[in-house]
Short mmCIF file of C-alpha atoms in Angstrom, two decimals:
data_model
loop_
_atom_site.label_atom_id
_atom_site.label_comp_id
_atom_site.label_asym_id
_atom_site.label_seq_id
_atom_site.Cartn_x
_atom_site.Cartn_y
_atom_site.Cartn_z
CA MET A 1 0.00 0.00 0.00
CA SER A 2 1.37 3.41 -0.95
CA ASN A 3 2.46 5.61 1.92
CA VAL A 4 3.19 8.74 -0.11
CA VAL A 5 2.07 12.17 1.10
CA ARG A 6 1.91 15.03 -1.39
CA ALA A 7 3.04 18.11 0.53
CA ALA A 8 3.30 21.79 -0.36
CA LEU A 9 5.12 24.94 0.72
CA VAL A 10 4.16 28.51 -0.16
CA GLN A 11 6.67 31.36 -0.37
CA SER A 12 5.25 34.78 -1.28
CA GLU A 13 6.35 38.39 -1.37
CA TRP A 14 4.62 40.91 0.89
CA THR A 15 1.80 42.67 -0.94
CA GLY A 16 1.63 45.75 1.30
CA ASP A 17 -1.52 44.91 3.28
CA LYS A 18 -2.85 41.96 5.26
CA GLU A 19 -6.10 41.47 3.35
CA SER A 20 -4.45 41.05 -0.06
CA MET A 21 -1.62 38.98 1.41
CA VAL A 22 -4.03 36.49 2.95
CA ALA A 23 -6.08 36.40 -0.27
CA LYS A 24 -2.96 35.72 -2.37
CA ASN A 25 -1.87 32.88 -0.12
CA ILE A 26 -5.34 31.35 -0.14
CA GLU A 27 -5.19 31.29 -3.93
CA TYR A 28 -1.76 29.63 -3.83
CA ALA A 29 -3.17 27.03 -1.43
CA ARG A 30 -5.98 26.30 -3.88
CA GLN A 31 -3.40 25.86 -6.63
CA ALA A 32 -1.54 23.35 -4.45
CA ALA A 33 -4.77 21.49 -3.72
CA ALA A 34 -5.48 21.34 -7.47
CA GLN A 35 -2.10 19.59 -7.83
CA GLY A 36 -3.16 17.01 -5.26
CA ALA A 37 -1.43 18.44 -2.18
CA GLN A 38 -2.64 16.90 1.08
CA ILE A 39 -0.77 19.17 3.50
CA LEU A 40 0.59 22.71 3.12
CA CYS A 41 2.63 25.13 5.20
CA PHE A 42 2.83 28.91 4.73
CA GLN A 43 5.88 31.07 5.57
CA GLU A 44 6.67 32.63 8.95
CA ILE A 45 4.08 35.28 9.97
CA PHE A 46 2.65 34.74 6.51
CA SER A 47 -0.14 37.33 6.71
CA GLY A 48 2.16 40.32 7.16
CA PRO A 49 5.67 41.62 6.60
CA TYR A 50 8.48 40.35 8.76
CA PHE A 51 8.30 43.45 10.98
CA CYS A 52 11.05 42.37 13.40
CA THR A 53 13.64 44.30 11.40
CA GLU A 54 12.47 47.30 13.48
CA GLN A 55 11.07 47.96 16.96
CA ARG A 56 7.75 49.80 16.72
CA ASN A 57 4.70 49.40 18.93
CA GLU A 58 2.28 49.74 16.02
CA HIS A 59 3.09 46.20 14.88
CA PHE A 60 1.44 44.78 18.00
CA ASP A 61 -1.89 45.82 16.48
CA THR A 62 -1.50 43.16 13.78
CA ALA A 63 -1.51 40.23 16.23
CA GLU A 64 -4.54 37.94 16.35
CA PRO A 65 -5.88 35.30 18.75
CA ILE A 66 -5.69 31.63 17.80
CA PRO A 67 -7.95 29.90 16.81
CA ASP A 68 -10.72 32.51 16.93
CA GLY A 69 -9.00 35.34 15.03
CA PRO A 70 -9.98 36.25 11.47
CA THR A 71 -6.99 34.71 9.69
CA VAL A 72 -7.13 31.29 11.34
CA THR A 73 -10.92 31.27 10.92
CA LYS A 74 -10.40 31.74 7.16
CA MET A 75 -7.83 28.96 7.16
CA ILE A 76 -10.23 26.59 8.90
CA ASP A 77 -12.71 27.26 6.11
CA LEU A 78 -9.94 26.77 3.53
CA ALA A 79 -8.97 23.41 5.03
CA ARG A 80 -12.59 22.25 4.77
CA GLU A 81 -12.81 23.52 1.19
CA THR A 82 -9.59 21.93 -0.05
CA GLY A 83 -9.33 18.87 2.19
CA MET A 84 -5.74 19.81 3.06
CA VAL A 85 -3.99 19.87 6.40
CA LEU A 86 -2.76 23.44 6.91
CA VAL A 87 0.13 24.81 8.98
CA VAL A 88 -0.54 28.53 9.47
CA PRO A 89 2.20 30.72 11.02
CA ILE A 90 0.92 34.09 12.33
CA PHE A 91 1.60 36.71 15.03
CA GLU A 92 -0.46 35.59 18.04
CA VAL A 93 -1.87 37.63 20.92
CA GLU A 94 -2.97 35.60 23.93
CA ASP A 95 -3.85 38.57 26.11
CA THR A 96 -2.49 42.06 26.72
CA GLY A 97 1.31 41.89 26.79
CA HIS A 98 1.45 38.20 25.82
CA TYR A 99 2.48 37.83 22.18
CA TYR A 100 3.96 34.83 20.39
CA ASN A 101 5.37 33.78 17.04
CA THR A 102 3.01 30.88 16.45
CA ALA A 103 1.89 28.28 13.93
CA ALA A 104 -1.67 26.95 14.05
CA VAL A 105 -2.24 23.40 12.79
CA ILE A 106 -5.59 22.61 11.15
CA ASP A 107 -6.66 19.15 10.02
CA SER A 108 -8.08 18.36 6.59
CA ASP A 109 -11.66 18.55 7.89
CA GLY A 110 -11.12 22.00 9.42
CA ALA A 111 -10.57 20.76 12.97
CA PHE A 112 -8.16 22.97 14.92
CA LEU A 113 -5.53 20.56 16.28
CA GLY A 114 -3.42 23.00 18.26
CA LYS A 115 -0.45 25.32 17.90
CA TYR A 116 3.30 25.57 18.28
CA ARG A 117 4.89 28.70 19.70
CA LYS A 118 8.43 29.55 18.62
CA THR A 119 10.80 28.50 21.41
CA HIS A 120 14.07 30.28 20.64
CA ILE A 121 13.72 34.05 20.24
CA PRO A 122 16.63 36.00 18.69
CA GLN A 123 17.58 39.59 19.52
CA VAL A 124 20.26 40.71 17.08
CA ALA A 125 20.48 43.47 14.49
CA GLY A 126 17.63 43.04 12.04
CA PHE A 127 15.94 40.37 14.13
CA TRP A 128 14.54 42.25 17.14
CA GLU A 129 12.18 39.46 18.12
CA LYS A 130 12.41 39.78 21.89
CA PHE A 131 10.76 43.18 21.51
CA TYR A 132 7.64 41.39 20.20
CA PHE A 133 7.55 37.74 21.26
CA ARG A 134 7.60 35.79 24.49
CA PRO A 135 9.41 32.43 24.28
CA GLY A 136 7.08 29.56 23.46
CA ASN A 137 5.59 27.74 26.43
CA LEU A 138 3.90 24.76 24.78
CA GLY A 139 6.93 22.53 24.36
CA PHE A 140 7.37 20.67 21.09
CA PRO A 141 3.95 19.23 20.23
CA VAL A 142 3.42 16.71 17.46
CA PHE A 143 0.02 16.72 15.79
CA ASP A 144 -1.90 13.66 14.60
CA THR A 145 -3.18 14.81 11.21
CA ALA A 146 -4.95 13.16 8.30
CA VAL A 147 -1.53 12.56 6.68
CA GLY A 148 0.35 11.40 9.78
CA ARG A 149 2.29 12.91 12.65
CA VAL A 150 3.48 16.45 11.96
CA GLY A 151 5.69 18.84 13.92
CA VAL A 152 6.62 22.51 13.56
CA TYR A 153 9.82 24.43 14.31
CA ILE A 154 10.05 28.13 13.42
CA CYS A 155 13.00 29.96 11.79
CA TYR A 156 15.66 30.64 14.47
CA ASP A 157 14.65 27.38 16.18
CA ARG A 158 16.41 25.51 13.38
CA HIS A 159 19.82 26.42 14.81
CA PHE A 160 19.06 24.39 17.97
CA PRO A 161 19.33 20.59 17.54
CA GLU A 162 17.52 19.78 20.77
CA GLY A 163 14.05 20.69 19.49
CA TRP A 164 14.50 18.78 16.25
CA ARG A 165 15.24 15.67 18.33
CA GLU A 166 12.31 16.29 20.69
CA LEU A 167 9.99 16.27 17.67
CA GLY A 168 11.49 13.03 16.39
CA LEU A 169 11.20 11.36 19.77
CA ALA A 170 7.53 12.38 19.84
CA GLY A 171 6.96 10.58 16.54
CA ALA A 172 7.01 13.35 13.93
CA LYS A 173 7.30 12.12 10.34
CA ILE A 174 7.24 15.58 8.71
CA VAL A 175 8.54 18.74 10.39
CA PHE A 176 7.90 22.17 8.87
CA ASN A 177 10.24 25.10 9.49
CA PRO A 178 8.67 28.37 8.26
CA SER A 179 11.28 31.12 8.18
CA ALA A 180 12.14 34.72 7.33
CA THR A 181 15.82 34.94 6.55
CA THR A 182 17.77 37.23 4.23
CA ARG A 183 20.29 36.49 1.52
CA GLY A 184 23.36 38.01 3.15
CA HIS A 185 22.50 36.66 6.58
CA SER A 186 22.04 32.94 6.08
CA LYS A 187 21.98 31.80 2.46
CA TYR A 188 25.15 29.77 2.96
CA LEU A 189 23.44 27.78 5.73
CA TRP A 190 20.04 27.31 4.10
CA GLU A 191 20.76 24.08 2.22
CA LEU A 192 23.06 22.77 4.96
CA GLU A 193 21.27 22.93 8.31
CA GLN A 194 17.85 21.56 7.50
CA PRO A 195 18.94 18.58 5.37
CA ALA A 196 21.37 17.79 8.21
CA ALA A 197 18.49 17.94 10.70
CA ALA A 198 16.46 15.61 8.45
CA VAL A 199 19.35 13.12 8.45
CA ALA A 200 20.09 13.35 12.17
CA ASN A 201 16.44 12.87 13.11
CA GLU A 202 15.36 10.61 10.25
CA TYR A 203 12.23 12.38 9.06
CA PHE A 204 11.18 14.78 6.31
CA VAL A 205 11.75 18.53 6.73
CA GLY A 206 9.82 21.23 4.89
CA ALA A 207 11.90 24.42 4.82
CA ILE A 208 9.98 27.57 3.86
CA ASN A 209 11.47 31.05 3.42
CA ARG A 210 9.98 34.39 2.49
CA VAL A 211 10.91 35.91 -0.86
CA GLY A 212 11.50 39.42 -2.23
CA SER A 213 11.88 42.80 -0.57
CA GLU A 214 9.56 44.48 1.91
CA ASP A 215 9.07 48.12 2.87
CA LEU A 216 11.44 47.68 5.80
CA GLU A 217 15.20 47.94 6.21
CA ASP A 218 17.52 45.11 5.11
CA THR A 219 14.94 42.84 3.49
CA ASP A 220 16.17 40.61 0.69
CA TYR A 221 14.49 37.28 1.29
CA TYR A 222 15.71 34.54 -1.00
CA GLY A 223 12.90 31.99 -0.97
CA SER A 224 14.51 28.70 -2.08
CA SER A 225 11.94 26.67 -0.16
CA TYR A 226 12.34 22.89 -0.30
CA PHE A 227 11.69 19.49 1.22
CA ALA A 228 14.59 17.43 2.56
CA SER A 229 14.35 13.66 2.87
CA PRO A 230 15.62 11.53 5.80
CA ARG A 231 18.65 10.89 3.60
CA GLY A 232 19.35 14.62 3.41
CA GLU A 233 18.39 14.90 -0.24
CA ILE A 234 16.55 18.01 -1.48
CA ILE A 235 13.54 16.53 -3.23
CA GLY A 236 12.98 17.88 -6.72
CA GLY A 237 15.04 21.03 -6.19
CA THR A 238 14.30 24.27 -4.38
CA GLY A 239 11.75 26.96 -5.09
CA SER A 240 12.63 30.24 -6.81
CA ASP A 241 15.07 32.56 -5.04
CA THR A 242 13.44 35.70 -6.46
CA ALA A 243 9.72 35.08 -6.94
CA ASP A 244 6.57 33.65 -5.39
CA ASP A 245 6.43 29.87 -5.64
CA VAL A 246 4.30 26.92 -4.65
CA VAL A 247 6.55 23.92 -4.05
CA VAL A 248 4.68 20.59 -4.28
CA ARG A 249 6.55 17.34 -3.67
CA ASP A 250 5.76 13.69 -2.96
CA LEU A 251 7.13 12.39 0.35
CA ASP A 252 7.41 8.60 0.65
CA LEU A 253 6.97 8.04 4.36
CA ASP A 254 8.11 4.41 4.03
CA LEU A 255 11.60 5.85 3.52
CA ILE A 256 11.64 6.83 7.20
CA GLU A 257 11.46 3.21 8.35
CA GLU A 258 14.03 2.17 5.75
CA VAL A 259 16.48 4.85 6.91
CA ARG A 260 15.90 4.10 10.58
CA HIS A 261 16.71 0.45 10.02
CA HIS A 262 19.96 1.41 8.28
CA TRP A 263 21.02 4.27 10.55
CA ALA A 264 19.69 3.32 13.98
CA PHE A 265 20.23 6.71 15.60
CA TYR A 266 17.26 6.39 17.95
CA ARG A 267 18.33 2.93 19.08
CA ASP A 268 21.90 4.06 19.70
CA ARG A 269 21.14 7.23 21.63
CA ARG A 270 22.76 7.49 25.07
CA PRO A 271 20.59 10.03 26.92
CA GLU A 272 21.96 8.89 30.27
CA THR A 273 25.32 10.39 29.26
CA TYR A 274 24.02 13.78 28.08
CA ASP A 275 23.99 15.47 31.48
CA GLN A 276 24.92 18.99 30.34
CA ILE A 277 22.43 19.32 27.47
CA SER A 278 19.53 20.32 29.71
CA SER A 279 21.64 22.30 32.17
CA PRO A 280 21.38 26.13 32.12
#
């Protein structure tokens, strides 16, 4: 019996306003569904610009509650319409003063399955995220979806191997990493880190990056979204590095078992020897 999941990633340039940005991404999702996609992930804070290049209070007004806010409500309807599982990264407000960089996960029937809040929050030039976001407090959940067990890691998280492994230990078969990262900052790492994480943890990784320039300082996002296999191979090449793209690829989940039999990393772990990993 085939165990292939057709998965999709959407990278899209900022349109200048939330309403048209959400509408554009909904149309891209419909295009992916027309190609047979069963699960899709949008880019980090997909409904707006990546505003963390500056520190301005007005950006707090763009945050929404999850799952009852307008964007996730539209995505629930879209999941029902298309029959796709959706991973929806947005700027979340929980209550006054509590804001998170979050991804909502919606099943193919529109059921809200839960959310992941970005764990590792950078505060360096051009990435002033601690001004906006509290560190995630939901751990590393794995979601039982219509296409299997799915996890989410967000952008800066990808530099920390511990969370990747937590997701694997919890049974994730596909992990999405929606990102906003610029050409001069990280392009040399983009096709290195996430395939390496896929190999080390023996699952599929969907790596999504924004694309194009935004009306903010130092924005040259290079797209190049892709899926990496548990063997570290980029499946079918990357998306465009200059334009909007919908990347649709087939992921053979049986490859996970094959790789885990060959490279028994989970069997050969020695957690009893890793005393310093969880120490402050």
